CSV table of C-alpha atoms and ligand atoms in Angstrom, one decimal:
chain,number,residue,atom,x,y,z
M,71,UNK,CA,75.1,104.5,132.1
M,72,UNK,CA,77.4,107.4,130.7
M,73,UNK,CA,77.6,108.6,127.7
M,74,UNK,CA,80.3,107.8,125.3
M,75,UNK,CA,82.3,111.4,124.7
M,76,UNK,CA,83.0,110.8,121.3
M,77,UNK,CA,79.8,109.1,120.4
M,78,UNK,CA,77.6,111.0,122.3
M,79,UNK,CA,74.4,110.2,120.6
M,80,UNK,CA,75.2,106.3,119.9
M,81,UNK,CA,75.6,107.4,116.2
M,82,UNK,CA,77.3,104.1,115.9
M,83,UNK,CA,73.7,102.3,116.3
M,84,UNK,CA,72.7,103.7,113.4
M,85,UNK,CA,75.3,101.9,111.5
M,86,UNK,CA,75.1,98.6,110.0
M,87,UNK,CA,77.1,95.5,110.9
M,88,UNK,CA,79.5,96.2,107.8
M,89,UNK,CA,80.2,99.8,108.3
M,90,UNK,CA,80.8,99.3,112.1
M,91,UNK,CA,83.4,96.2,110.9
M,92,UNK,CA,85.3,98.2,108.4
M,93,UNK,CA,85.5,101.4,111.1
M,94,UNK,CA,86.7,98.8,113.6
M,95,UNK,CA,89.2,97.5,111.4
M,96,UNK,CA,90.4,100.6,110.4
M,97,UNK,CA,90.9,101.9,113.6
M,98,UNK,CA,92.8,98.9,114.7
M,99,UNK,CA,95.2,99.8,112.3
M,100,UNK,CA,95.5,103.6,113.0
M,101,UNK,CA,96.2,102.9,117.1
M,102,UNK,CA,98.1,99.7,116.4
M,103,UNK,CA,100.4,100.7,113.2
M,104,UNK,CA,99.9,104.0,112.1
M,105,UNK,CA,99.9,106.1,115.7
M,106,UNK,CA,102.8,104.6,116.6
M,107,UNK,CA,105.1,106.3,113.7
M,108,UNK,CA,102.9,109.1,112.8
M,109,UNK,CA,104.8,111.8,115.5
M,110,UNK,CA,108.0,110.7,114.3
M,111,UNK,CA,107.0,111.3,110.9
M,112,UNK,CA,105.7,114.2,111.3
M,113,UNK,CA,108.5,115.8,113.1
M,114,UNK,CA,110.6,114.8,110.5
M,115,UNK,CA,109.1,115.9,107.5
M,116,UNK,CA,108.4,112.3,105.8
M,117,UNK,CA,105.4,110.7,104.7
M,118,UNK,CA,105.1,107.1,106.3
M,119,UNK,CA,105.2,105.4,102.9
M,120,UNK,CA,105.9,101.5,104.7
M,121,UNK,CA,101.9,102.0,106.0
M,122,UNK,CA,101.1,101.7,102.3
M,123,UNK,CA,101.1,98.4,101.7
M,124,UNK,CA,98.9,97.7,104.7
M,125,UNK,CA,96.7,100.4,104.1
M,126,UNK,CA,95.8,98.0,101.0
M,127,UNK,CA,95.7,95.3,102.1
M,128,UNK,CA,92.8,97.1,104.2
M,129,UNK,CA,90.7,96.7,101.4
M,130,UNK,CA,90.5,101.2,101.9
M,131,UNK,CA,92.0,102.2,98.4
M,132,UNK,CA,89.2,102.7,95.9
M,133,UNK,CA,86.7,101.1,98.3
M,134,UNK,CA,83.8,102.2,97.1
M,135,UNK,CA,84.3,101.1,93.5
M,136,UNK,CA,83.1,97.8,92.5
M,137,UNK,CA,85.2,95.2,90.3
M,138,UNK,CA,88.8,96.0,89.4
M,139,UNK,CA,90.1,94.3,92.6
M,140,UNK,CA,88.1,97.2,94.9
M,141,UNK,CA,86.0,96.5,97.5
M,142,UNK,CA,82.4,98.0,96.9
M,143,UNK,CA,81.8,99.3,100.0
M,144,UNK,CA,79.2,102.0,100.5
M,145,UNK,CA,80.1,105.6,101.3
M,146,UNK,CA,79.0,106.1,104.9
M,147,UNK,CA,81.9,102.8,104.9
M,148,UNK,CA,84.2,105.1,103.1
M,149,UNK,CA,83.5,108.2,105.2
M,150,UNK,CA,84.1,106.1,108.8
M,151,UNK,CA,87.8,105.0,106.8
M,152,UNK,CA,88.4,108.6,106.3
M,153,UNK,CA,87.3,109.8,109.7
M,154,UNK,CA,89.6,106.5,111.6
M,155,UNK,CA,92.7,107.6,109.2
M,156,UNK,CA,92.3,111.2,110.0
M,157,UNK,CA,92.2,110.2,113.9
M,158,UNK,CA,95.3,109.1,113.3
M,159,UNK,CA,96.9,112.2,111.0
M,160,UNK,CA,95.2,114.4,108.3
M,161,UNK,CA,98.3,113.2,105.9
M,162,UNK,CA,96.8,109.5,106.0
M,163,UNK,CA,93.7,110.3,105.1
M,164,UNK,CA,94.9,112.9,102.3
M,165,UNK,CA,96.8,109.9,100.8
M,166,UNK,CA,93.9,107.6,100.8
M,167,UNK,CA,91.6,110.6,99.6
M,168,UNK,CA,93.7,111.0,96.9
M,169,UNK,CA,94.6,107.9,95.5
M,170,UNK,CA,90.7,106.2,95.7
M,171,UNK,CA,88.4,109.8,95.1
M,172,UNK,CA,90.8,112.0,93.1
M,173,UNK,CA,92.9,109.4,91.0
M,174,UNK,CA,91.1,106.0,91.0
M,175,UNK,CA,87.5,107.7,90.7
M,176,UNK,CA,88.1,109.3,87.6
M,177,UNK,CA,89.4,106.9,86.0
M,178,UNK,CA,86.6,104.3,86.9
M,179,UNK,CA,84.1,107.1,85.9
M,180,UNK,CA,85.8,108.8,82.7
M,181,UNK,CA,88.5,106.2,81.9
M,182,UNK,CA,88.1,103.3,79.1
M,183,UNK,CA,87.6,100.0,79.8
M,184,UNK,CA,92.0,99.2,78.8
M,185,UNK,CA,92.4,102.2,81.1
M,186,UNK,CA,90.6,101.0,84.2
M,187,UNK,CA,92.1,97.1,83.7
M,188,UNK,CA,95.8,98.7,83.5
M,189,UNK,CA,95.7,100.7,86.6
M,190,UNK,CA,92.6,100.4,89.0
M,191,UNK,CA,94.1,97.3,90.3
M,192,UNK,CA,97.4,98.2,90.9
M,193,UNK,CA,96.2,101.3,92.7
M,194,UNK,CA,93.9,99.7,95.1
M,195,UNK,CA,96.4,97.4,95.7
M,196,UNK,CA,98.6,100.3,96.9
M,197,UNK,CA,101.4,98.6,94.3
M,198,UNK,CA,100.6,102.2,92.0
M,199,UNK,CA,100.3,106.0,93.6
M,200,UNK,CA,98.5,108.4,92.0
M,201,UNK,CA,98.1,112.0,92.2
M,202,UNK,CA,96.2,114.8,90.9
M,203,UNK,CA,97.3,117.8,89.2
M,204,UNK,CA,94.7,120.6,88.6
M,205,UNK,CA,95.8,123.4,91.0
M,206,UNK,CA,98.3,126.1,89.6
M,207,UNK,CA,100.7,128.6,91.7
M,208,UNK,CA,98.4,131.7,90.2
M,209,UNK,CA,95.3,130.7,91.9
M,210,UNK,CA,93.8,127.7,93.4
M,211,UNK,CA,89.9,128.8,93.7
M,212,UNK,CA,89.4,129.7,90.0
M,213,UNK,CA,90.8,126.5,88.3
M,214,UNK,CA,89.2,127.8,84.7
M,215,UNK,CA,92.0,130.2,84.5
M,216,UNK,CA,94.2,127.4,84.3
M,217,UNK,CA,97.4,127.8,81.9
M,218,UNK,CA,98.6,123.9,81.7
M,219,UNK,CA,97.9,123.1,78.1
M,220,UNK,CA,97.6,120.2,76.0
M,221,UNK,CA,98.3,120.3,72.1
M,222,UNK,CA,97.4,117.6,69.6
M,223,UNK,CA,100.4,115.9,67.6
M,224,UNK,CA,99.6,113.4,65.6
M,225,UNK,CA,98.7,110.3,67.9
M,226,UNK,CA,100.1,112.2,70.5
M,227,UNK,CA,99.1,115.1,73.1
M,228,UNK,CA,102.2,117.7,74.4
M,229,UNK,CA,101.5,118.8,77.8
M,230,UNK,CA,103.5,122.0,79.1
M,231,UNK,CA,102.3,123.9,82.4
M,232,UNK,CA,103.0,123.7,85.7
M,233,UNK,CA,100.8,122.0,88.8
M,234,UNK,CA,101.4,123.4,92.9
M,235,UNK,CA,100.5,121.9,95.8
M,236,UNK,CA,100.2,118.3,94.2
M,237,UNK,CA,99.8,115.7,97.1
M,238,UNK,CA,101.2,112.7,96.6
M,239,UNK,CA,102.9,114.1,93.6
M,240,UNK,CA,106.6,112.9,93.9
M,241,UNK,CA,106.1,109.5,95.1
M,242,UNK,CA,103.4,109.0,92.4
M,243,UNK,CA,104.0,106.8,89.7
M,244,UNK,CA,100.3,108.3,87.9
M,245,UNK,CA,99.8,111.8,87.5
M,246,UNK,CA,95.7,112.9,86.8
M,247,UNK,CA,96.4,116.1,85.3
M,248,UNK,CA,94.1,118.5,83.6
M,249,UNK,CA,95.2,120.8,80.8
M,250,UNK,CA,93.0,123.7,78.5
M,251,UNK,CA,92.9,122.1,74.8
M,252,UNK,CA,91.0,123.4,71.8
M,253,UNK,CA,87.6,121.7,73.4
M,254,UNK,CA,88.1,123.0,76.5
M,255,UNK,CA,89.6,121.3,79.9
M,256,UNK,CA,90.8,117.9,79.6
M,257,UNK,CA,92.1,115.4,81.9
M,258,UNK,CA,95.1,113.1,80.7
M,259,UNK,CA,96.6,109.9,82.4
M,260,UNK,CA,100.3,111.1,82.9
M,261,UNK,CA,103.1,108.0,83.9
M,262,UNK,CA,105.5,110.2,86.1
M,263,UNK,CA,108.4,108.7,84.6
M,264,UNK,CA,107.6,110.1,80.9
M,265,UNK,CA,110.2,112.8,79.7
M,266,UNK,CA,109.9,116.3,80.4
M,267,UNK,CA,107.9,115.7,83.9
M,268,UNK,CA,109.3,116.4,87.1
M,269,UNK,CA,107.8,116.3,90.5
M,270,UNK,CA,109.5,118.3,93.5
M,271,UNK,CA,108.5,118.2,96.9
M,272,UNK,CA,107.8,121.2,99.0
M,273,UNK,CA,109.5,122.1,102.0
M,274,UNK,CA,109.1,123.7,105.2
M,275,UNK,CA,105.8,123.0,105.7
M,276,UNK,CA,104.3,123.7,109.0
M,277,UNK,CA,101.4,121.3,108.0
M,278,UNK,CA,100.7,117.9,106.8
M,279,UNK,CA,104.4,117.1,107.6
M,280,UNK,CA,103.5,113.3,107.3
M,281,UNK,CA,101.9,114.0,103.6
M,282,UNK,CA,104.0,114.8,100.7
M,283,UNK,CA,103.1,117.7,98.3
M,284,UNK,CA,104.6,118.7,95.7
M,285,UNK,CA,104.7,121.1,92.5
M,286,UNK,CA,104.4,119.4,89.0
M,287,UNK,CA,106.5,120.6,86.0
M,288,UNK,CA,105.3,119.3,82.5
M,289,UNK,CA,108.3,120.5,80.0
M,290,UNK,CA,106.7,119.1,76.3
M,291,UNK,CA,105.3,116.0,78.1
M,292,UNK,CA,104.2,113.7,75.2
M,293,UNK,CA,100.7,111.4,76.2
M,294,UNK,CA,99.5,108.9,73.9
M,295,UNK,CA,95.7,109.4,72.7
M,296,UNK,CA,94.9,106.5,74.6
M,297,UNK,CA,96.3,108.0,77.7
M,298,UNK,CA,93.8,110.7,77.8
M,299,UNK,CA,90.3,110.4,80.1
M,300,UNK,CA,87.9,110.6,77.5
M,301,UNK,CA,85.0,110.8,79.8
M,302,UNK,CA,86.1,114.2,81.5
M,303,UNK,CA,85.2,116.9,79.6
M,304,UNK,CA,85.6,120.5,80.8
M,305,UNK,CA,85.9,122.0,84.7
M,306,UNK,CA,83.1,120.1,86.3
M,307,UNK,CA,84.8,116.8,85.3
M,308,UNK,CA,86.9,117.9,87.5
M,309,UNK,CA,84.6,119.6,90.3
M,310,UNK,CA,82.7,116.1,90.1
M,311,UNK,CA,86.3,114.4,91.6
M,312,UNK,CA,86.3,117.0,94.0
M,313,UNK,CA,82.8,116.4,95.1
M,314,UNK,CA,84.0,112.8,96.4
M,315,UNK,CA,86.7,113.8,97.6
M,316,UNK,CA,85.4,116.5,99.7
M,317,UNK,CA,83.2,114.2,101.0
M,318,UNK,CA,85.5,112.1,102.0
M,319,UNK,CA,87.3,115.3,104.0
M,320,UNK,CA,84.0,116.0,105.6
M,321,UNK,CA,84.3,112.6,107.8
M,322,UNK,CA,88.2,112.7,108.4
M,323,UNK,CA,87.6,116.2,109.7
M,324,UNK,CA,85.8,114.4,112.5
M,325,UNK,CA,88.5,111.9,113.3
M,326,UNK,CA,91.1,114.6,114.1
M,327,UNK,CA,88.5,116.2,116.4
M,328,UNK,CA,87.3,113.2,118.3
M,329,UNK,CA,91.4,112.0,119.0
M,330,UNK,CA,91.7,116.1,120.6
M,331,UNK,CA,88.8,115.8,122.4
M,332,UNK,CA,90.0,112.6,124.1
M,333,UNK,CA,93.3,113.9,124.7
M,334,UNK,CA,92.4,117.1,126.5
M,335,UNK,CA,89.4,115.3,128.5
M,336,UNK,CA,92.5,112.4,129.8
M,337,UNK,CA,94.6,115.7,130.1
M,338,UNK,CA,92.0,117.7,132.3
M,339,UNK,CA,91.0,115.1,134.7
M,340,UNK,CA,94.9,114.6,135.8
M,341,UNK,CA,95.6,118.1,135.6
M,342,UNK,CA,95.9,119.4,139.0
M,343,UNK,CA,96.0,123.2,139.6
M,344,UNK,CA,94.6,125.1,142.5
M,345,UNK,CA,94.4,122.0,144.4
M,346,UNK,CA,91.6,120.8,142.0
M,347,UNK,CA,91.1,118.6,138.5
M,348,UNK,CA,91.1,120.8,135.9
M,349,UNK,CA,88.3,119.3,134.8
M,350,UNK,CA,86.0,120.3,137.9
M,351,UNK,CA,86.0,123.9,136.8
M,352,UNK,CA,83.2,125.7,135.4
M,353,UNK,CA,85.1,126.8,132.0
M,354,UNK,CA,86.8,123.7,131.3
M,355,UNK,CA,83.6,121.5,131.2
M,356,UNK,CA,82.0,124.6,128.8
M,357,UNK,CA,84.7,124.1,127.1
M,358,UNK,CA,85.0,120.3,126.6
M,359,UNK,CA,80.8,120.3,126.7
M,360,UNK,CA,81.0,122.5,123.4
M,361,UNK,CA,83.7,120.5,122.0
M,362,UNK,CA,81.0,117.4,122.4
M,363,UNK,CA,78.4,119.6,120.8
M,364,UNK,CA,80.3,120.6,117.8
M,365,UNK,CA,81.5,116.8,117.2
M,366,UNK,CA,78.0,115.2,117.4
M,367,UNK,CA,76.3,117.5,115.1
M,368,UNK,CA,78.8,117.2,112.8
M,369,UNK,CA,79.1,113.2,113.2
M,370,UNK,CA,74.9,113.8,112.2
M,371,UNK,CA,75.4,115.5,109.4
M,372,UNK,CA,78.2,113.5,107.9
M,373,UNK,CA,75.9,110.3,108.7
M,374,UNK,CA,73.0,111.8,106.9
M,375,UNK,CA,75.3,113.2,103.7
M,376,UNK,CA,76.1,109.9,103.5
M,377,UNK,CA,72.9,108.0,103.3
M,378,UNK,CA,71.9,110.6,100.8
M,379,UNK,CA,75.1,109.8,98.7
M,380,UNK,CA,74.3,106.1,98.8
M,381,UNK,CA,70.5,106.7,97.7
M,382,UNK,CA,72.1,109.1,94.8
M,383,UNK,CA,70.6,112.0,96.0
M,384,UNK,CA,73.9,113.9,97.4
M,385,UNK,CA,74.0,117.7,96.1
M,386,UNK,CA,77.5,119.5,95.6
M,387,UNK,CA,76.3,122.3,98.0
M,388,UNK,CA,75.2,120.1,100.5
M,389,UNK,CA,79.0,118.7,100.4
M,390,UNK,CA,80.1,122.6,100.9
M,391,UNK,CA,78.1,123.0,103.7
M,392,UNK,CA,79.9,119.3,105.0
M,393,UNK,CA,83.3,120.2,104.0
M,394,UNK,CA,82.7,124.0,105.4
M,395,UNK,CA,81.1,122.8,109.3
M,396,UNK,CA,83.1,120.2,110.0
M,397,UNK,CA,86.7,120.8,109.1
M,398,UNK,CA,86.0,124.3,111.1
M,399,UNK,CA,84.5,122.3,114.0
M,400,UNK,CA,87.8,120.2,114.0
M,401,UNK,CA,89.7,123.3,113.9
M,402,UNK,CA,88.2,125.2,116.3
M,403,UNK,CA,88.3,121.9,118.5
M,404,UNK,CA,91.6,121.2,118.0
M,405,UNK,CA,93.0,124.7,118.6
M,406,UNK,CA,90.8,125.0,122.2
M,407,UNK,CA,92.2,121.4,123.0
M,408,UNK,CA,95.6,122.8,122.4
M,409,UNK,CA,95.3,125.9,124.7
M,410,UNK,CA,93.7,123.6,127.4
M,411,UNK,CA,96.7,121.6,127.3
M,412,UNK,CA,99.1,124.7,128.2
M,413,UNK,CA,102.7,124.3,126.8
M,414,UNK,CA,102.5,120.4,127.2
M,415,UNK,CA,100.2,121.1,123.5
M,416,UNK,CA,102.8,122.9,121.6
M,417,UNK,CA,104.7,119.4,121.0
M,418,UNK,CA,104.1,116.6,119.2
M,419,UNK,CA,104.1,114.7,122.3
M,420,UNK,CA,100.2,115.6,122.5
M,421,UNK,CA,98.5,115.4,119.5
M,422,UNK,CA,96.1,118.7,119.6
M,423,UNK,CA,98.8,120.7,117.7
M,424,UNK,CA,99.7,118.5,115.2
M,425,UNK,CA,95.9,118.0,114.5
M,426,UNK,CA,95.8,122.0,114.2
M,427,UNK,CA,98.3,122.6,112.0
M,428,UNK,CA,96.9,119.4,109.4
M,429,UNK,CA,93.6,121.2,109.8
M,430,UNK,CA,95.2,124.3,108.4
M,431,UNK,CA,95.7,122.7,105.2
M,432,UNK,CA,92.0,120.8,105.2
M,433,UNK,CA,90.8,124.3,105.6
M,434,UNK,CA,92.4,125.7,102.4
M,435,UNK,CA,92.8,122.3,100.3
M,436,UNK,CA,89.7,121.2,98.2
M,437,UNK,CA,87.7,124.0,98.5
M,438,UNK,CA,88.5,126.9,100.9
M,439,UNK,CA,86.4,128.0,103.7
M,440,UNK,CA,85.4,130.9,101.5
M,441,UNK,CA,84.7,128.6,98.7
M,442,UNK,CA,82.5,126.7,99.7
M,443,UNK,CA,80.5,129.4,102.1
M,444,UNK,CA,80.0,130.8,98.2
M,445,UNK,CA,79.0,127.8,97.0
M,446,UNK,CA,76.2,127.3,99.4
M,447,UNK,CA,75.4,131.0,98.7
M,448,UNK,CA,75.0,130.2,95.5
M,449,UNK,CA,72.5,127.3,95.7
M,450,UNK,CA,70.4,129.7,98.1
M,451,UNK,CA,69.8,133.0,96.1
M,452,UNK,CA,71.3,131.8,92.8
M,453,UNK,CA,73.5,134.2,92.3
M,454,UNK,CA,76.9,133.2,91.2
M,455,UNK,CA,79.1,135.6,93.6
M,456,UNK,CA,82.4,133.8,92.8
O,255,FAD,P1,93.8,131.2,96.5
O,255,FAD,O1,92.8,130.6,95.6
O,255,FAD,O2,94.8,132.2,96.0
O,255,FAD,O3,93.0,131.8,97.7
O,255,FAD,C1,93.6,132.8,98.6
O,255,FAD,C2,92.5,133.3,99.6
O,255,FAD,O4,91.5,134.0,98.8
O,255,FAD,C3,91.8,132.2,100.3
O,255,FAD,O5,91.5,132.6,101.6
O,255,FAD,C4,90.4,132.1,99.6
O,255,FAD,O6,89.4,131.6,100.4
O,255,FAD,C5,90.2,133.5,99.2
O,255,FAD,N1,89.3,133.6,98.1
O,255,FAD,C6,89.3,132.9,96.9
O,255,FAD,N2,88.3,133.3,96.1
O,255,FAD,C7,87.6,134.3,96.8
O,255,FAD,C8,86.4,135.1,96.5
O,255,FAD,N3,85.8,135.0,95.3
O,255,FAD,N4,86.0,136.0,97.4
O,255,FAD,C9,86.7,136.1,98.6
O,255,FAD,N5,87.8,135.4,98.9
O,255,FAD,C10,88.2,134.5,98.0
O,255,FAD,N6,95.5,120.8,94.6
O,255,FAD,C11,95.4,119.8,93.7
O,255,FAD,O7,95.1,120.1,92.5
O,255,FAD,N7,95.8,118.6,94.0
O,255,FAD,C12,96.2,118.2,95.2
O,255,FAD,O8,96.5,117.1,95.5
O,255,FAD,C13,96.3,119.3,96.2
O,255,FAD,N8,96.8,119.0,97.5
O,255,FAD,C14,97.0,120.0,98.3
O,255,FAD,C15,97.7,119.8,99.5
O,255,FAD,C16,98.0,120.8,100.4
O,255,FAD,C17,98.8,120.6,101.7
O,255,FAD,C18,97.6,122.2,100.1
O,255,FAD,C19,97.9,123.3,101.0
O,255,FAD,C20,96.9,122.4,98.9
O,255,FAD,C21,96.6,121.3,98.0
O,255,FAD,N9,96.0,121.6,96.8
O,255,FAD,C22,95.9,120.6,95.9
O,255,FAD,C23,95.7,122.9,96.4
O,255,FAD,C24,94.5,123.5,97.1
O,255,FAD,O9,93.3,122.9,96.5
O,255,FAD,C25,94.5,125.0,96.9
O,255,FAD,O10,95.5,125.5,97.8
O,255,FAD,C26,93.2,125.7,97.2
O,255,FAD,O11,92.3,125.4,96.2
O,255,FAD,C27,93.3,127.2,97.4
O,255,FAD,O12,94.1,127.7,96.3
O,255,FAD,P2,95.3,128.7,96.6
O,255,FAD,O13,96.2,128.1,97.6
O,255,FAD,O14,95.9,129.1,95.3
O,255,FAD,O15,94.6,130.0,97.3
């Protein structure tokens, strides 16, 4: 019996009935709904916003959270959601990232209870966007040198600052946004239509085309107390949102590997040159063979992150090391696929391209490469070489 390319070591078996129903689903969507648009979209520029709805309806946004209209699914569930949207376009997956690890999680860990009722429901039901706000144009890897800042006044808090490279941020109706106050970092609930915010979208991006990112600009932005996230107090509040969400990353990374890898095995077998298959050369099957290699170890270790993170026993570094292996598998993967394909890969006929220049941003976003190389350092000698 041959093996299945993309599953080569019947990971699925290790699944349970649930988690192999809610990949399935998902990955009805991507090929029957999302796949068809998603070249389109990315050509032009434009995040496929008409997906929402049905994305939600899903059951995807916030899934792992229990009550509040959310599914309370388990994470290897959530990881197998990331990894079918990412199959389909890293800018799907980002969106869905966002919104349920990096918007709805913090609020469902640090919100109040009036906080979680007013918006967890109309998030996961895709009827709210959300988007958060603590990167800054002087330096994404040191966050504590933030300059965003949030006064008290009277009931009130004033927010000025700026935010960069906000996904989400200017079709978001919710802006998670973290500030420096007299205690420290804070996080505050900011409704995108309050005066003196402004989201604007970035142009000319060669990556994540089908995702929208923008910069935040809080002129005197005025929050009500009850507006602010009690709960998340100082930076790793907000390295503990980052922990899902690079979790969550770790899996999609995957999905954008496995749909090169069966593009450029479908393109080598019909690929005549020299009178033979490309596929029947020596180099080509290395090739492909160490694509297969770098996708089922990493399909492992996602597997394995994720039974850990169920039994409560997931470590940030080991996350690092996730985030780190995988998203460079898919990138390496995605960037041989690409060459394999010859010119017919530099358009977004094929998808290998488009796949390489998401994974561009995956590589940087959440973490660099660097980042999270350091971060593993770190948890092996101790030393903090940041
Ligand atoms: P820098 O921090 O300036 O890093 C530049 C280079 O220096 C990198 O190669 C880095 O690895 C390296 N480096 C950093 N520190 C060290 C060190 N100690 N030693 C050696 N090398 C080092 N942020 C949000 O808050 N919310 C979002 O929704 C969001 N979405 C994003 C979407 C996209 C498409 C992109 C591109 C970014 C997004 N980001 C978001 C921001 C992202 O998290 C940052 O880009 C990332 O953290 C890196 O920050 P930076 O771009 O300022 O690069």
């Amino acid at each position: 019996m041959s093996l299945d390319p993309v599953d080569f070591y019947d990971v699925r078996a290790l699944l349970s009935e649930e988690e192999r129903l809610v990949q399935e689903t998902v990955a009805r969507f991507v090929d029957e709904k999302a796949l068809p648009l998603i070249p389109k979209a990315f050509d032009d520029h434009r995040f496929p916003s008409e997906l929402v709805p049905e994305i939600a309806a899903l059951g995807v946004l916030g899934c792992t959270l229990e009550g509040y209209g959310c599914a309370g699914l388990n994470s290897v569930a959530y990881g197998l959601i990331c990894q079918e949207l990412e199959r389909g376009d890293s800018g799907l997956r980002s969106f869905a990232s966002v919104q349920s690890s990096l918007v709805m999680w913090p609020i469902y860990t640090f919100g109040s209870e009036e906080q979680k009722r007013r918006w967890l429901p109309l998030l996961a039901r895709g009827e709210a966007i959300g988007c958060y706000g603590l990167t800054e144009a002087h330096g994404g890897s040191d966050p504590n040198a933030m300059k965003t800042h949030a006064h008290k006044q009277g009931g009130d808090w004033v927010l000025n600052g700026s935010k960069m490279w906000i996904t989400n941020g200017s079709i978001s109706d919710v802006a998670v946004v973290w500030a420096q106050t007299d205690d420290g970092i804070r996080a505050f609930l900011v409704e995108t239509k309050s005066p003196g915010f402004q989201a604007h979208e970035i142009e000319r991006k060669l990556s994540l085309r089908a995702s929208v990112t923008s910069a935040l600009f809080l002129d005197g932005v005025r929050v009500p107390d009850e507006n602010a996230l009690l709960g998340a107090i100082g930076l790793k509040s907000a390295l503990a949102c980052l922990t899902q969400a690079r979790y969550g990353i770790s899996w999609g990374a995957i999905g954008a590997a496995i749909a090169c890898l069966r593009e450029v095995i479908e393109f080598t077998r019909t690929r005549v040159l020299f009178g033979r298959p490309l596929a029947r050369t020596q180099t080509t099957q290395r090739r492909l063979a160490d694509m297969v290699r770098r996708i089922t170890t990493s399909q492992l270790l996602s597997l394995q992150l994720g039974r850990l993170k169920d039994q409560g026993r997931m470590q940030p570094a080991q996350v690092s090391l996730a985030k780190w292996n995988n998203v460079r598998m898919a990138l390496d993967v995605a960037r041989d696929a690409r060459d394999l394909l010859g010119g017919s890969g530099i358009t977004t006929e094929y998808c290998s391209m488009r796949h390489m220049l998401n994974l561009e941003s995956v590589i940087t976003y959440e973490g660099t490469e660097i980042i999270h190389e350091l971060v593993v350092g770190q948890e092996l000698t101790g030393f903090d070489a940041f």
